Amino acid sequence: MAGLRLGPLLRYADGSCATVWVETSGPCTAEVRCADGARGTARTFRIAGHHYALVPVDGLTPGTATEYEVLLDGASVWPPPDSRFPPSVIATPTDDDGMRVAFGSCRWAAPPAGGKDSVGPDALDTLSARIAADPERARPDVLLLLGDQVYADEVSDATRHWLAGRRDLDRPPGDQIADYEEYTRLYYESWLDPEVRWLLSTVPSCMIFDDHDVIDDWNTSAAWLADMRATDWWQERLLSGLMSYWVYQQLGNLSPDELAADPLYAAVRETPDGTDALRAFAARADSDPASVRWSYRRDFGRTRLLMVDSRAARVLDEDRRTMLDPGEAAWLREQILEGRDEGGPGAAEPGDESAGAGTEAGRGAYDHLLIGTSLPWLLPHLVHDVEAWNAAMCGGERGERWARRGEWIRRGADLEHWSAFPSSFDALGDLIAEAGTGPGAPATVSVLSGDVHHAYVAEPSWAGRAPDARVAQLTCSPVHNSVPLSIRLGFRFGWSAPARALGRRIARHGRCAPPAVSWRRTGGPWFGNQIMTLTLRGRSARLRLEQARANRDGTNVLRMITDRELA
């Protein structure tokens, strides 16, 4: 009889339906039964000897939270009979309830219970423990994991030992992940953590990859990619990374309607073994990145979330280098502007003179726009200027010798954020200003990011125009990872006035045009294992940053670092 190997993960959830992801030990029919009578079933599909199901649950009642159980071929497997956690629930908030969005990135798997945690308490573990201790307390309505959910290039000692029992670690890629089976080990290690397992079973989640989900500095440049493709291990690593991402993360990002229209999902479910179909899809994504879209949109009432792929969608040719390929950029623009100028509930009719200041006249399709991109758009000014300078050097602005030197610096210093793609940096700024201006503008536009192992708030401004929306870069990282002293000192200096002057001087050497937007840091930098939460209610927005701290009695808590209004 099949057992539950991993999960359940509550992924998509809206007012009437949800999806629940599981991995099982064999083929079976997975079923989710809710206490209120809602239910759903799905037959497992097979990938590389592993069995999975994404169970759609219909008939949920808006504004409720219902307990659920998971059954495999009719036998109950979740919750475990000896669980120390409250029952998992599927909650369906309404627009009147507001929206609580928690987010962060960069999580090393926490060591097993009782093991020494060299990087301090895990923010997800600590959040889970707080919710479990007081189930009636307000909890996130959705958890956004903004990249580096697993580390394929920095494995734990336990995983390294497991790899050594499988193959010769003296041969490339050494003690890094090599194939699909080894990727499954990373997800087991991360998601079998009891606190995280329960948290992901009861809080819906949206995910997007960053570089360490595949390899550090993934798609830094065309030269970097050529070097990787010249190895005899890269192809298997990349295809396995994309395949596992699709199974473990991307499937749950999609709504039931999107899943029903997805030909790949249909193909892997309709065949006894979907490995070949998924591998062909990953190979196509590698050879023609523009043929696959990993970005996606989720609407939560009057909050719109756009999760943007800032890794696989890049154009790497130096003479036309962009963060997003033309099709991806067009998609992002379409999703941001769709419905922005439409009148919403309470909008005034033409000629209605009763609509004055403070009314909903001209209200667009959403009140809050969240742009999730693993890499920050706005960085410390010195870092931004160095990345812009480096892009100019690599593009030949100072000749071939500087171009070679620039490529070496780019890889060594990880210079590959939005500011390393100057035209894309400016284009995103222009699009945000357009979306945030006019009668249909949202109250807030927030760019949610991680990657840089510290947290901060930065607010942009545009010369000659001021968007109606409050715009902010909100960066939160890491959830559970190391923050070396060099990073702390470097980023603290990077935000300083002397660093800004140094950056301007470096930019002049690269003959870099000034960015189309200026910005200032309004919070941080904060260092530690941490998580941010946006609370959105009507046209108001509030930001809270909490860090995981260890008490003297050995318990861990989330301590509030900042709590402020955004709108």
XYZ file of C-alpha atoms in Angstrom:
567
model
C 0.000 0.000 0.000
C 1.327 3.426 -0.936
C 2.485 5.715 1.847
C 2.980 9.469 2.089
C 6.617 10.330 1.407
C 6.392 14.127 1.342
C 3.695 16.706 1.863
C 0.922 17.550 1.929
C 1.611 21.052 0.670
C -1.346 23.406 0.433
C -0.483 25.360 -2.690
C -3.214 27.251 -4.578
C -6.231 28.485 -2.616
C -9.017 30.930 -3.472
C -12.586 31.455 -2.330
C -13.903 28.134 -3.586
C -11.075 25.769 -4.539
C -7.544 24.720 -3.624
C -4.800 22.322 -4.661
C -2.872 19.993 -2.351
C 0.449 18.456 -3.474
C 1.780 15.112 -2.248
C 4.557 12.676 -3.047
C 3.763 9.025 -2.401
C 5.777 5.818 -2.200
C 3.875 4.165 -5.049
C 1.034 4.602 -7.532
C -2.327 5.287 -5.913
C -5.326 7.573 -5.802
C -4.789 10.535 -3.506
C -7.819 12.089 -1.855
C -8.343 15.206 0.232
C -11.414 15.257 2.495
C -12.437 18.420 4.292
C -14.511 18.597 7.447
C -17.107 20.758 5.679
C -17.676 18.151 2.955
C -15.419 19.611 0.256
C -13.160 17.023 -1.311
C -11.054 16.106 -4.314
C -9.158 13.161 -5.781
C -6.288 12.679 -8.218
C -4.373 9.705 -9.546
C -0.625 9.885 -9.049
C 1.758 10.411 -11.949
C 5.289 9.049 -12.196
C 8.565 10.918 -12.791
C 11.937 9.127 -12.614
C 10.604 6.425 -10.299
C 8.801 8.863 -7.975
C 5.046 9.277 -7.636
C 3.187 12.561 -7.197
C -0.325 13.961 -7.165
C -1.761 17.449 -7.172
C -5.256 17.112 -5.740
C -7.857 19.758 -6.704
C -10.331 20.484 -3.918
C -13.667 22.009 -4.951
C -16.717 23.205 -3.068
C -14.986 25.284 -0.412
C -17.002 27.999 1.319
C -15.599 31.564 1.131
C -14.633 33.088 4.444
C -14.114 29.782 6.246
C -11.292 27.542 7.415
C -11.888 23.814 7.258
C -9.747 20.969 8.563
C -8.691 18.343 6.041
C -7.167 14.904 5.877
C -5.263 13.103 3.119
C -6.048 9.534 2.097
C -4.161 7.217 -0.259
C -6.330 4.480 -1.772
C -8.817 5.154 1.014
C -6.357 4.881 3.908
C -5.777 8.016 5.999
C -2.126 9.170 5.977
C -2.434 12.785 7.154
C -2.511 14.041 9.806
C -0.246 11.434 11.421
C -1.870 9.793 14.444
C 0.920 11.004 16.733
C 1.072 14.575 15.390
C 1.941 17.288 17.918
C 0.545 19.963 15.610
C -3.020 21.254 15.214
C -5.045 19.907 12.288
C -4.093 21.285 8.871
C -6.731 23.587 7.415
C -7.680 25.128 4.086
C -8.689 28.745 4.655
C -10.628 30.784 2.104
C -10.474 34.447 3.150
C -12.731 37.048 1.574
C -11.845 40.552 0.387
C -13.268 41.948 3.635
C -10.701 39.979 5.648
C -7.750 41.773 4.092
C -4.620 39.955 3.003
C -1.496 38.930 4.917
C 1.443 38.117 2.662
C 4.584 36.692 4.291
C 7.748 36.405 2.206
C 11.437 35.609 2.299
C 14.135 33.636 0.506
C 17.359 31.668 0.888
C 16.756 28.707 3.173
C 19.249 26.044 4.070
C 17.460 23.026 5.493
C 17.493 23.148 9.280
C 19.377 20.310 11.016
C 17.361 17.493 12.604
C 15.923 18.110 16.064
C 18.700 18.241 18.623
C 21.370 19.039 16.040
C 23.499 22.163 16.344
C 22.252 24.932 14.055
C 25.335 26.918 13.079
C 23.361 29.730 11.411
C 20.771 30.306 14.121
C 17.024 29.642 14.320
C 15.121 29.013 11.104
C 12.528 31.763 10.547
C 10.078 29.318 8.912
C 10.413 26.837 11.759
C 9.829 29.640 14.242
C 6.829 31.002 12.346
C 5.362 27.498 12.250
C 5.822 27.043 15.993
C 4.097 30.358 16.705
C 1.085 29.497 14.539
C 0.835 25.998 16.010
C 0.934 27.373 19.562
C -1.980 29.728 18.863
C -4.008 28.496 15.864
C -6.608 31.250 16.326
C -4.024 34.007 15.971
C -3.857 35.816 12.627
C -1.613 33.867 10.269
C -0.330 34.550 6.730
C -2.881 34.047 3.987
C -0.058 33.124 1.627
C 3.662 32.455 1.933
C 5.893 33.656 -0.914
C 9.213 31.828 -1.205
C 11.346 34.005 -3.439
C 14.155 31.689 -4.446
C 16.831 29.314 -3.193
C 14.292 26.921 -1.709
C 17.021 24.275 -2.031
C 20.777 24.588 -2.503
C 22.013 22.305 -5.253
C 25.578 23.602 -4.905
C 25.899 23.817 -1.090
C 24.688 20.581 0.482
C 24.590 19.572 4.133
C 27.028 17.112 5.701
C 24.265 14.497 5.809
C 23.515 14.899 2.111
C 27.224 14.882 1.268
C 27.537 11.542 3.066
C 24.515 10.226 1.165
C 26.024 11.364 -2.150
C 29.315 9.663 -1.324
C 27.456 6.364 -0.961
C 26.030 6.812 -4.428
C 28.943 7.987 -6.602
C 32.567 9.156 -6.615
C 32.677 12.704 -5.246
C 36.159 13.226 -6.713
C 34.541 13.481 -10.136
C 32.546 16.564 -11.205
C 30.216 17.896 -9.996
C 31.733 16.592 -6.780
C 29.597 17.147 -3.688
C 26.987 19.099 -5.611
C 23.715 17.739 -6.961
C 24.065 15.804 -10.233
C 20.670 14.370 -11.232
C 16.945 14.186 -10.511
C 17.245 11.556 -7.776
C 19.678 13.771 -5.892
C 17.320 16.735 -6.223
C 14.596 14.692 -4.560
C 16.965 14.249 -1.615
C 17.204 18.050 -1.229
C 13.436 18.441 -1.102
C 13.076 15.592 1.403
C 15.698 17.141 3.637
C 14.063 20.564 3.483
C 10.357 19.750 3.507
C 10.371 16.810 5.940
C 11.420 19.223 8.670
C 8.382 18.736 10.988
C 7.682 22.440 11.539
C 8.074 23.349 7.880
C 6.065 20.330 6.782
C 3.120 21.371 8.934
C 3.452 25.049 7.981
C 3.336 24.224 4.268
C 0.336 21.958 4.862
C -1.771 24.773 6.304
C -0.540 28.039 4.691
C -0.848 28.356 0.878
C 2.444 29.022 -0.870
C 3.771 30.532 -4.080
C 7.361 29.880 -5.180
C 9.919 30.969 -7.759
C 13.488 29.768 -8.295
C 16.748 31.661 -7.970
C 20.283 30.626 -8.798
C 21.053 28.124 -6.014
C 18.001 26.064 -6.989
C 20.279 25.175 -9.927
C 23.759 26.643 -9.278
C 25.315 29.837 -7.966
C 25.213 32.677 -10.535
C 22.987 30.694 -12.893
C 22.853 32.517 -16.246
C 25.248 35.266 -15.222
C 26.431 35.804 -18.808
C 26.779 34.205 -22.227
C 30.430 33.417 -21.501
C 29.481 31.761 -18.188
C 26.848 29.629 -19.921
C 29.277 28.579 -22.667
C 31.772 27.445 -20.037
C 29.116 25.433 -18.240
C 27.896 23.775 -21.417
C 31.457 22.674 -22.162
C 31.443 20.427 -19.073
C 30.194 16.848 -19.182
C 27.883 17.238 -16.165
C 26.039 20.526 -16.698
C 23.325 19.291 -19.049
C 22.106 16.623 -16.629
C 22.282 19.049 -13.719
C 20.249 21.730 -15.486
C 17.593 19.402 -16.870
C 17.215 17.726 -13.480
C 16.954 21.121 -11.791
C 14.215 22.289 -14.144
C 12.365 18.974 -13.981
C 12.380 18.898 -10.193
C 11.395 22.560 -10.004
C 8.374 21.888 -12.230
C 7.283 18.951 -10.076
C 8.012 20.274 -6.603
C 7.378 23.989 -7.036
C 5.888 25.192 -10.324
C 2.861 22.867 -10.502
C 1.482 24.227 -7.255
C 1.854 27.821 -8.433
C -0.855 27.308 -11.043
C -4.612 27.586 -10.668
C -6.879 24.621 -11.484
C -7.896 26.330 -14.743
C -4.252 26.825 -15.736
C -3.489 23.211 -14.907
C -6.413 22.034 -17.031
C -5.017 23.963 -19.993
C -1.394 22.834 -19.511
C -0.406 20.273 -22.185
C 2.627 19.079 -20.220
C 0.555 18.379 -17.117
C -1.897 16.434 -19.258
C 0.936 14.492 -20.901
C 2.623 13.359 -17.670
C -0.725 12.292 -16.194
C -1.892 10.391 -19.269
C 1.183 8.164 -19.629
C 2.412 5.420 -17.277
C 5.685 7.315 -16.893
C 5.931 11.039 -17.612
C 9.714 11.262 -17.341
C 10.404 11.528 -21.072
C 7.742 14.192 -21.609
C 9.053 16.289 -18.719
C 12.675 15.850 -19.779
C 11.832 16.981 -23.325
C 10.120 20.037 -21.871
C 13.189 20.876 -19.750
C 15.470 20.424 -22.769
C 13.317 22.839 -24.750
C 13.441 25.332 -21.892
C 17.237 25.094 -21.987
C 17.682 25.398 -25.747
C 14.968 28.027 -26.259
C 14.226 29.817 -22.974
C 11.655 32.080 -24.647
C 9.496 29.016 -25.407
C 8.722 28.446 -21.709
C 7.244 30.861 -19.182
C 8.002 30.253 -15.519
C 6.515 33.584 -14.435
C 2.901 33.583 -13.286
C 0.114 35.743 -11.921
C -2.101 35.305 -8.877
C -4.961 37.607 -7.908
C -6.005 37.607 -4.241
C -9.139 39.695 -4.174
C -7.888 43.191 -4.967
C -4.210 42.312 -4.588
C -2.336 41.260 -7.720
C 0.840 39.199 -7.445
C 3.184 38.795 -10.402
C 6.006 36.340 -9.791
C 8.726 37.153 -12.310
C 11.389 34.754 -13.531
C 14.631 36.734 -13.326
C 16.903 33.741 -14.042
C 15.812 31.595 -16.979
C 14.174 34.382 -19.027
C 17.382 36.365 -19.561
C 18.873 37.379 -22.887
C 22.620 36.963 -22.376
C 24.151 38.241 -25.623
C 26.266 41.238 -24.623
C 24.953 43.416 -27.457
C 21.293 42.945 -26.413
C 21.543 41.849 -22.792
C 18.241 42.013 -20.865
C 16.844 40.512 -17.697
C 13.661 39.453 -19.511
C 13.321 38.305 -23.100
C 10.934 40.372 -25.250
C 8.031 37.978 -24.797
C 8.485 37.895 -21.031
C 8.721 41.681 -20.850
C 5.536 42.027 -22.911
C 3.757 39.528 -20.662
C 4.779 41.458 -17.542
C 3.543 44.724 -19.007
C 0.234 43.174 -20.025
C -0.361 41.651 -16.589
C 0.482 44.876 -14.757
C -1.689 47.095 -16.906
C -4.634 44.733 -17.412
C -7.684 46.305 -15.798
C -5.680 49.140 -14.286
C -7.917 51.799 -15.830
C -11.176 49.951 -15.327
C -13.631 51.270 -12.783
C -13.921 49.014 -9.788
C -16.712 48.659 -7.262
C -18.129 52.061 -6.421
C -16.528 53.755 -9.433
C -18.389 56.832 -10.613
C -20.438 56.751 -13.774
C -19.582 59.274 -16.508
C -21.017 62.650 -15.552
C -21.473 61.700 -11.908
C -20.357 64.865 -10.105
C -20.753 63.267 -6.698
C -17.438 61.496 -7.051
C -14.968 63.704 -5.235
C -11.658 63.270 -3.495
C -11.368 60.057 -1.514
C -13.956 58.145 -3.513
C -13.319 55.062 -5.622
C -13.840 56.899 -8.917
C -11.607 55.432 -11.566
C -10.506 52.619 -9.269
C -8.618 49.975 -11.221
C -8.689 46.206 -10.998
C -6.455 46.010 -7.942
C -5.514 48.090 -4.918
C -2.061 46.606 -4.389
C 0.483 45.347 -6.910
C 3.153 42.905 -5.732
C 6.036 42.156 -8.099
C 7.942 39.135 -6.854
C 11.441 38.909 -8.296
C 14.129 36.937 -6.514
C 16.727 39.600 -7.321
C 16.200 43.108 -5.908
C 15.430 45.888 -8.336
C 16.850 48.613 -6.066
C 20.196 47.818 -4.423
C 22.639 49.794 -2.290
C 23.854 52.634 -4.510
C 27.474 51.484 -4.624
C 26.422 47.975 -5.670
C 24.114 49.384 -8.340
C 26.842 51.604 -9.805
C 29.427 48.818 -9.795
C 27.017 46.496 -11.607
C 26.162 49.160 -14.204
C 29.880 49.873 -14.674
C 30.617 46.183 -15.041
C 27.874 45.787 -17.663
C 29.486 48.615 -19.654
C 32.942 47.032 -19.345
C 31.716 43.597 -20.430
C 29.889 45.247 -23.324
C 33.159 46.677 -24.645
C 32.770 50.302 -23.553
C 36.477 50.461 -22.624
C 37.848 47.898 -25.056
C 38.573 44.196 -25.181
C 40.990 44.069 -22.251
C 38.456 45.707 -19.930
C 35.764 43.366 -21.304
C 37.801 40.298 -20.281
C 38.563 41.814 -16.905
C 34.920 42.773 -16.464
C 33.746 39.202 -17.069
C 36.157 37.931 -14.420
C 34.918 40.563 -11.959
C 31.279 39.856 -12.816
C 31.588 36.184 -11.897
C 33.765 36.715 -8.844
C 31.559 39.414 -7.318
C 28.124 38.054 -8.390
C 27.289 41.177 -10.421
C 24.076 39.986 -12.053
C 21.083 41.759 -10.511
C 18.664 44.096 -12.305
C 21.285 46.860 -12.228
C 23.615 44.624 -14.249
C 20.998 44.828 -17.028
C 20.676 48.642 -17.255
C 18.016 48.744 -19.968
C 15.862 46.278 -18.014
C 16.370 48.229 -14.791
C 15.114 51.406 -16.461
C 12.267 49.606 -18.239
C 10.974 48.147 -14.991
C 11.117 51.579 -13.378
C 9.179 53.119 -16.240
C 6.560 50.372 -16.071
C 6.144 50.747 -12.311
C 5.743 54.519 -12.667
C 3.146 54.037 -15.401
C 1.216 51.488 -13.362
C 1.304 53.699 -10.289
C 0.094 56.892 -11.968
C -3.394 58.007 -12.897
C -6.976 57.508 -11.754
C -6.750 53.709 -11.906
C -3.501 53.498 -9.939
C -3.176 51.092 -7.009
C -2.440 52.376 -3.538
C 0.905 50.556 -3.414
C 3.399 48.927 -5.747
C 5.827 46.674 -3.873
C 8.799 44.882 -5.401
C 9.406 41.813 -3.222
C 12.880 40.291 -3.352
C 15.489 38.286 -1.474
C 18.927 36.925 -2.493
C 21.227 39.445 -0.805
C 21.189 38.053 2.758
C 19.885 41.155 4.442
C 16.605 43.043 4.634
C 15.826 46.645 3.806
C 13.221 49.039 2.481
C 14.062 51.435 -0.364
C 11.727 53.953 -1.988
C 12.230 55.334 -5.505
C 11.449 58.724 -6.997
C 11.261 59.894 -10.584
C 12.446 63.275 -11.845
C 9.537 65.429 -12.981
C 6.802 63.013 -11.949
C 5.501 61.424 -8.799
C 3.386 58.271 -9.054
C 0.117 58.290 -7.162
C 0.955 54.877 -5.688
C 3.385 54.390 -2.832
C 6.284 52.435 -4.390
C 8.781 50.419 -2.356
C 11.493 47.826 -2.790
C 11.005 45.312 0.036
C 13.893 42.894 0.395
C 13.932 40.031 2.921
C 16.717 37.457 3.091
C 17.701 34.998 4.413
C 15.044 32.807 5.980
C 17.782 30.459 7.232
C 21.339 30.945 6.055
C 24.688 32.404 7.017
C 25.350 36.143 7.024
C 29.154 36.535 7.167
C 30.699 39.652 8.680
C 31.974 40.666 5.236
C 28.386 40.828 3.946
C 27.260 42.875 6.931
C 30.089 45.363 6.570
C 29.858 45.506 2.774
C 26.163 46.250 2.620
C 26.250 48.715 5.492
C 28.966 50.622 3.660
C 27.168 50.223 0.327
C 24.261 52.332 1.581
C 26.478 55.111 2.998
C 27.130 58.571 1.552
C 30.853 57.885 0.892
C 29.906 54.695 -0.949
C 27.420 56.607 -3.057
C 30.121 59.108 -4.050
C 32.504 56.260 -4.868
C 29.825 54.597 -6.954
C 29.239 57.729 -9.016
C 32.960 57.918 -9.741
C 33.049 54.273 -10.842
C 29.988 54.828 -13.056
C 31.677 57.761 -14.765
C 34.608 55.508 -15.691
C 32.110 53.202 -17.389
C 30.451 56.135 -19.163
C 27.192 54.929 -17.647
C 24.070 56.991 -18.144
C 22.387 57.946 -14.870
C 19.557 55.572 -13.953
C 16.073 56.762 -14.829
C 15.050 56.570 -11.188
C 16.650 57.620 -7.909
C 15.984 56.008 -4.548
C 16.697 56.205 -0.863
C 16.878 53.618 1.861
C 14.053 54.125 4.367
C 14.648 51.045 6.516
C 17.512 48.725 7.372
C 19.836 47.163 6.626
C 18.802 44.356 8.974
C 20.751 41.117 9.276
C 19.555 37.759 10.563
C 17.164 34.914 9.765
C 14.002 36.843 9.068
C 10.629 37.089 7.387
C 8.555 40.060 6.217
C 4.780 40.314 6.256
C 2.612 42.751 4.328
C -0.880 43.276 5.709
C -3.147 44.703 3.021
C -6.621 45.910 3.916
C -8.623 48.077 1.548
C -6.177 50.712 0.283
C -3.948 50.499 3.359
C -0.712 48.533 3.673
C 1.428 47.744 6.681
C 4.884 46.159 6.728
C 6.326 44.055 9.516
C 9.802 42.483 9.709
C 10.515 39.776 12.268
C 13.738 37.943 13.092
C 14.109 34.468 14.563
C 15.938 34.651 17.884
C 16.908 32.026 20.445
C 15.791 32.475 24.041
C 17.968 31.446 26.943
C 15.619 28.562 27.674
C 16.322 27.064 24.250
C 13.042 28.114 22.630
C 12.971 30.267 19.509
C 10.776 33.289 18.906
C 10.093 35.816 16.166
C 10.976 39.280 17.406
C 9.568 42.340 15.725
C 12.265 44.539 14.155
C 10.089 47.084 12.383
C 6.369 47.669 11.984
C 5.340 50.557 9.746
C 2.618 51.841 7.480
C 3.275 51.886 3.735
C -0.071 53.394 2.757
